[in-house]
Amino acid sequence: LAKITQPISMDSYEGQEVNITCSHNNIATNDYITWYQQFPSQGPRFIIQGYKTKVTNEVASLFIPADRKSSTLSLPRVSLSDTAVYYCLVGERGGATNKLIFGTGTLLAVQP
Amino acid sequence: NAGVTQTPKFQVLKTGQSMTLQCAQDMNHEYMSWYRQDPGMGLRLIHYSVGAGITDQGEVPNGYNVSRSTTEDFPLRLLSAAPSQTSVYFCASSYRRGNQPQHFGDGTRLSIL
């Protein structure tokens, strides 16, 4: 199974827009891309999910190019409370069943 | 509205002991799964279930057994614990397989000596 890669860490300031990318070259054709936020000592929390093009909800946007081999989570105006680890999750092609694989995670540090 | 509940929150075992990690959800979700999270390794899928009576292996299934006798419960069993199974374990659920996990429990921190 190919590794699903993300930048290890990113730094930002309050009020800025943050874009976190995820590379998934072997994504299954029929599976979604999902992003999660995780705080220390807690389980991941669902942020947004999409299949192609652009999806937007009240907290984030998700951009997916036509080849679906990458995706970008966009947080419009971050605050200190957005400091967390962010993971993408995709289904990878392989055998009879697609395997759900998490990305390596990106630690976002937001400063005042 | 409990969501996904995992018990216990912490556990210390000796090598060779067995135990069951419990997971329950009250949202009538069909899809449930177990992940382990290790430093530098991210979250890895152990086993999953698409409905009562149906289970399948994930990325790292060796050393673990699961069963799904009801929609609500999805226990994870370690038959003979090994130090390599020291990890944080998360249970997750979603309405159906096409929707990737929507709700995670708060985890079980397991140490095996």
CSV table of C-alpha atoms in Angstrom, one decimal:
chain,number,residue,atom,x,y,z
A,1,LEU,CA,0.0,0.0,0.0
A,2,ALA,CA,1.3,3.4,-0.9
A,3,LYS,CA,1.9,5.9,1.8
A,4,ILE,CA,-0.5,8.8,2.0
A,5,THR,CA,1.7,11.8,2.7
A,6,GLN,CA,1.1,15.2,4.3
A,7,PRO,CA,3.4,17.9,5.5
A,8,ILE,CA,4.7,17.1,9.0
A,9,SER,CA,3.9,20.5,10.4
A,10,MET,CA,2.8,24.0,9.5
A,11,ASP,CA,2.9,27.3,11.4
A,12,SER,CA,0.3,30.1,11.0
A,13,TYR,CA,-1.0,33.2,12.8
A,14,GLU,CA,-4.5,33.9,13.9
A,15,GLY,CA,-6.8,35.2,11.2
A,16,GLN,CA,-4.7,33.7,8.3
A,17,GLU,CA,-6.0,31.1,5.8
A,18,VAL,CA,-4.2,27.7,6.1
A,19,ASN,CA,-4.1,25.1,3.3
A,20,ILE,CA,-3.0,21.6,4.1
A,21,THR,CA,-2.3,19.1,1.3
A,22,CYS,CA,-2.6,15.4,1.2
A,23,SER,CA,-1.1,13.2,-1.6
A,24,HIS,CA,-2.8,9.9,-2.4
A,25,ASN,CA,-1.6,8.5,-5.8
A,26,ASN,CA,-3.4,5.2,-5.4
A,27,ILE,CA,-6.9,6.4,-4.4
A,28,ALA,CA,-9.8,4.1,-5.1
A,29,THR,CA,-12.1,5.4,-7.9
A,30,ASN,CA,-15.2,5.0,-5.8
A,31,ASP,CA,-14.1,6.3,-2.4
A,32,TYR,CA,-14.4,9.6,-0.7
A,33,ILE,CA,-11.7,11.8,0.8
A,34,THR,CA,-12.2,12.8,4.4
A,35,TRP,CA,-10.4,15.1,6.8
A,36,TYR,CA,-10.2,15.0,10.5
A,37,GLN,CA,-8.9,17.1,13.4
A,38,GLN,CA,-7.3,15.6,16.5
A,39,PHE,CA,-6.5,17.2,19.8
A,40,PRO,CA,-4.2,15.5,22.3
A,41,SER,CA,-5.8,12.6,24.2
A,42,GLN,CA,-9.0,12.7,22.1
A,43,GLY,CA,-10.2,10.8,19.1
A,44,PRO,CA,-10.2,12.3,15.6
A,45,ARG,CA,-13.1,14.7,14.8
A,46,PHE,CA,-14.7,14.7,11.4
A,47,ILE,CA,-14.2,18.0,9.6
A,48,ILE,CA,-15.2,17.6,5.9
A,49,GLN,CA,-15.7,15.0,3.2
A,50,GLY,CA,-15.7,15.1,-0.6
A,51,TYR,CA,-15.4,13.1,-3.8
A,52,LYS,CA,-14.4,15.7,-6.4
A,53,THR,CA,-14.0,19.4,-7.1
A,54,LYS,CA,-14.9,21.6,-4.1
A,55,VAL,CA,-16.9,21.1,-1.0
A,56,THR,CA,-17.5,23.7,1.6
A,57,ASN,CA,-19.1,23.7,5.1
A,58,GLU,CA,-19.2,26.0,8.0
A,59,VAL,CA,-15.6,25.4,9.1
A,60,ALA,CA,-13.6,24.4,6.1
A,61,SER,CA,-13.3,23.9,2.3
A,62,LEU,CA,-12.0,20.8,0.5
A,63,PHE,CA,-10.4,21.1,-2.9
A,64,ILE,CA,-10.0,18.0,-5.1
A,65,PRO,CA,-8.5,18.1,-8.6
A,66,ALA,CA,-9.9,16.1,-11.4
A,67,ASP,CA,-7.3,13.2,-11.1
A,68,ARG,CA,-8.1,13.0,-7.4
A,69,LYS,CA,-4.5,12.1,-6.6
A,70,SER,CA,-4.3,14.9,-4.0
A,71,SER,CA,-6.6,17.0,-1.9
A,72,THR,CA,-6.3,20.3,0.0
A,73,LEU,CA,-8.0,21.2,3.2
A,74,SER,CA,-8.5,25.0,3.6
A,75,LEU,CA,-9.2,26.6,6.9
A,76,PRO,CA,-10.3,30.2,6.2
A,77,ARG,CA,-9.4,32.1,9.3
A,78,VAL,CA,-7.6,30.1,11.9
A,79,SER,CA,-7.7,30.8,15.6
A,80,LEU,CA,-5.6,29.5,18.5
A,81,SER,CA,-8.1,26.7,19.1
A,82,ASP,CA,-7.4,25.3,15.6
A,83,THR,CA,-3.9,24.2,16.8
A,84,ALA,CA,-4.2,20.4,16.3
A,85,VAL,CA,-3.1,17.5,14.1
A,86,TYR,CA,-5.0,17.2,10.8
A,87,TYR,CA,-5.4,13.9,9.0
A,88,CYS,CA,-6.7,12.9,5.6
A,89,LEU,CA,-8.3,9.5,5.0
A,90,VAL,CA,-8.8,7.8,1.7
A,91,GLY,CA,-9.7,4.5,0.3
A,92,GLU,CA,-6.8,2.8,-1.6
A,93,ARG,CA,-7.2,0.4,-4.4
A,94,GLY,CA,-6.1,-3.1,-3.6
A,95,GLY,CA,-7.6,-6.5,-3.9
A,96,ALA,CA,-11.3,-7.2,-3.4
A,97,THR,CA,-11.8,-4.5,-0.8
A,98,ASN,CA,-10.6,-0.9,-0.7
A,99,LYS,CA,-8.5,-0.2,2.4
A,100,LEU,CA,-9.1,2.9,4.3
A,101,ILE,CA,-5.7,4.5,5.0
A,102,PHE,CA,-5.0,7.6,7.0
A,103,GLY,CA,-2.4,10.2,6.0
A,104,THR,CA,0.7,10.8,8.0
A,105,GLY,CA,-0.8,13.8,9.8
A,106,THR,CA,0.0,17.5,9.8
A,107,LEU,CA,0.6,19.4,13.1
A,108,LEU,CA,-0.8,22.9,12.7
A,109,ALA,CA,0.5,25.4,15.2
A,110,VAL,CA,-1.4,28.7,15.3
A,111,GLN,CA,0.3,31.6,17.1
A,112,PRO,CA,-1.2,34.9,18.3
B,1,ASN,CA,-26.5,11.3,22.9
B,2,ALA,CA,-23.4,9.3,23.8
B,3,GLY,CA,-22.0,8.7,20.3
B,4,VAL,CA,-19.1,6.1,20.4
B,5,THR,CA,-18.2,4.8,23.8
B,6,GLN,CA,-15.0,2.9,24.5
B,7,THR,CA,-14.1,1.1,27.7
B,8,PRO,CA,-11.7,0.9,29.5
B,9,LYS,CA,-9.9,4.2,29.0
B,10,PHE,CA,-6.6,2.8,30.3
B,11,GLN,CA,-5.3,-0.7,30.8
B,12,VAL,CA,-2.0,-2.3,31.7
B,13,LEU,CA,-1.5,-6.0,30.8
B,14,LYS,CA,1.3,-8.5,31.1
B,15,THR,CA,2.6,-10.3,28.0
B,16,GLY,CA,0.5,-13.3,27.2
B,17,GLN,CA,-2.7,-12.0,28.9
B,18,SER,CA,-5.9,-11.6,27.0
B,19,MET,CA,-8.5,-8.9,27.1
B,20,THR,CA,-11.4,-7.3,25.3
B,21,LEU,CA,-11.7,-3.7,24.4
B,22,GLN,CA,-15.3,-2.7,24.3
B,23,CYS,CA,-16.9,-0.3,21.8
B,24,ALA,CA,-20.5,0.7,21.6
B,25,GLN,CA,-22.4,3.2,19.5
B,26,ASP,CA,-26.0,4.4,19.9
B,27,MET,CA,-26.5,6.0,16.5
B,28,ASN,CA,-27.6,2.8,14.6
B,29,HIS,CA,-24.5,3.0,12.4
B,30,GLU,CA,-23.8,0.1,10.1
B,31,TYR,CA,-20.1,0.6,9.7
B,32,MET,CA,-17.7,0.2,12.7
B,33,SER,CA,-14.0,0.0,12.7
B,34,TRP,CA,-11.0,-0.3,15.0
B,35,TYR,CA,-7.7,1.7,14.6
B,36,ARG,CA,-4.5,1.8,16.5
B,37,GLN,CA,-2.4,4.9,16.8
B,38,ASP,CA,1.3,4.8,17.4
B,39,PRO,CA,3.8,7.7,17.4
B,40,GLY,CA,5.2,8.3,14.0
B,41,MET,CA,2.8,5.7,12.4
B,42,GLY,CA,-0.5,7.6,12.4
B,43,LEU,CA,-3.8,5.7,12.6
B,44,ARG,CA,-3.9,2.2,11.1
B,45,LEU,CA,-7.0,0.1,10.5
B,46,ILE,CA,-7.1,-3.2,12.4
B,47,HIS,CA,-10.6,-4.6,11.6
B,48,TYR,CA,-13.9,-3.3,10.4
B,49,SER,CA,-17.5,-4.4,10.1
B,50,VAL,CA,-20.1,-3.3,7.6
B,51,GLY,CA,-23.0,-4.7,9.6
B,52,ALA,CA,-24.0,-7.2,12.2
B,53,GLY,CA,-22.4,-10.6,11.5
B,54,ILE,CA,-19.9,-9.2,8.9
B,55,THR,CA,-16.3,-8.4,9.7
B,56,ASP,CA,-13.1,-8.0,7.6
B,57,GLN,CA,-9.4,-7.3,8.1
B,58,GLY,CA,-7.8,-4.0,7.8
B,59,GLU,CA,-4.2,-3.0,7.4
B,60,VAL,CA,-2.8,-4.6,10.7
B,61,PRO,CA,-5.1,-7.4,11.8
B,62,ASN,CA,-2.6,-9.9,13.2
B,63,GLY,CA,-3.0,-10.5,16.9
B,64,TYR,CA,-6.6,-9.2,17.0
B,65,ASN,CA,-10.0,-10.8,16.7
B,66,VAL,CA,-13.4,-9.1,16.3
B,67,SER,CA,-17.0,-10.1,16.1
B,68,ARG,CA,-20.2,-8.1,15.5
B,69,SER,CA,-23.2,-9.8,17.0
B,70,THR,CA,-25.3,-6.6,17.3
B,71,THR,CA,-25.4,-3.3,15.4
B,72,GLU,CA,-24.4,-1.4,18.6
B,73,ASP,CA,-21.3,-3.4,19.8
B,74,PHE,CA,-18.0,-4.1,18.2
B,75,PRO,CA,-15.5,-5.6,20.7
B,76,LEU,CA,-11.8,-6.0,19.9
B,77,ARG,CA,-10.0,-9.0,21.4
B,78,LEU,CA,-6.4,-9.5,22.1
B,79,LEU,CA,-5.9,-13.2,22.7
B,80,SER,CA,-2.3,-13.2,23.8
B,81,ALA,CA,-1.0,-9.7,24.4
B,82,ALA,CA,2.5,-8.7,23.1
B,83,PRO,CA,4.5,-5.6,23.9
B,84,SER,CA,4.2,-4.6,20.2
B,85,GLN,CA,0.5,-4.1,20.8
B,86,THR,CA,1.1,-1.2,23.2
B,87,SER,CA,-0.8,1.6,21.6
B,88,VAL,CA,-3.9,3.8,21.7
B,89,TYR,CA,-6.9,2.1,20.2
B,90,PHE,CA,-9.8,4.0,18.7
B,91,CYS,CA,-13.2,2.7,17.7
B,92,ALA,CA,-15.1,4.6,15.0
B,93,SER,CA,-18.5,4.4,13.3
B,94,SER,CA,-20.4,5.7,10.4
B,95,TYR,CA,-23.9,5.3,8.8
B,96,ARG,CA,-22.6,3.2,5.9
B,97,ARG,CA,-19.4,2.0,4.4
B,98,GLY,CA,-19.3,4.7,1.7
B,99,ASN,CA,-19.2,7.3,4.5
B,100,GLN,CA,-15.8,7.1,6.1
B,101,PRO,CA,-15.8,7.2,9.9
B,102,GLN,CA,-17.8,10.0,11.2
B,103,HIS,CA,-17.5,9.5,14.9
B,104,PHE,CA,-14.6,8.3,17.0
B,105,GLY,CA,-14.5,7.3,20.6
B,106,ASP,CA,-12.0,8.8,23.0
B,107,GLY,CA,-9.6,5.9,22.8
B,108,THR,CA,-8.3,3.1,25.0
B,109,ARG,CA,-4.6,3.5,26.1
B,110,LEU,CA,-3.1,0.1,26.4
B,111,SER,CA,0.3,-0.8,27.8
B,112,ILE,CA,1.7,-4.3,27.7
B,113,LEU,CA,4.6,-5.1,29.9
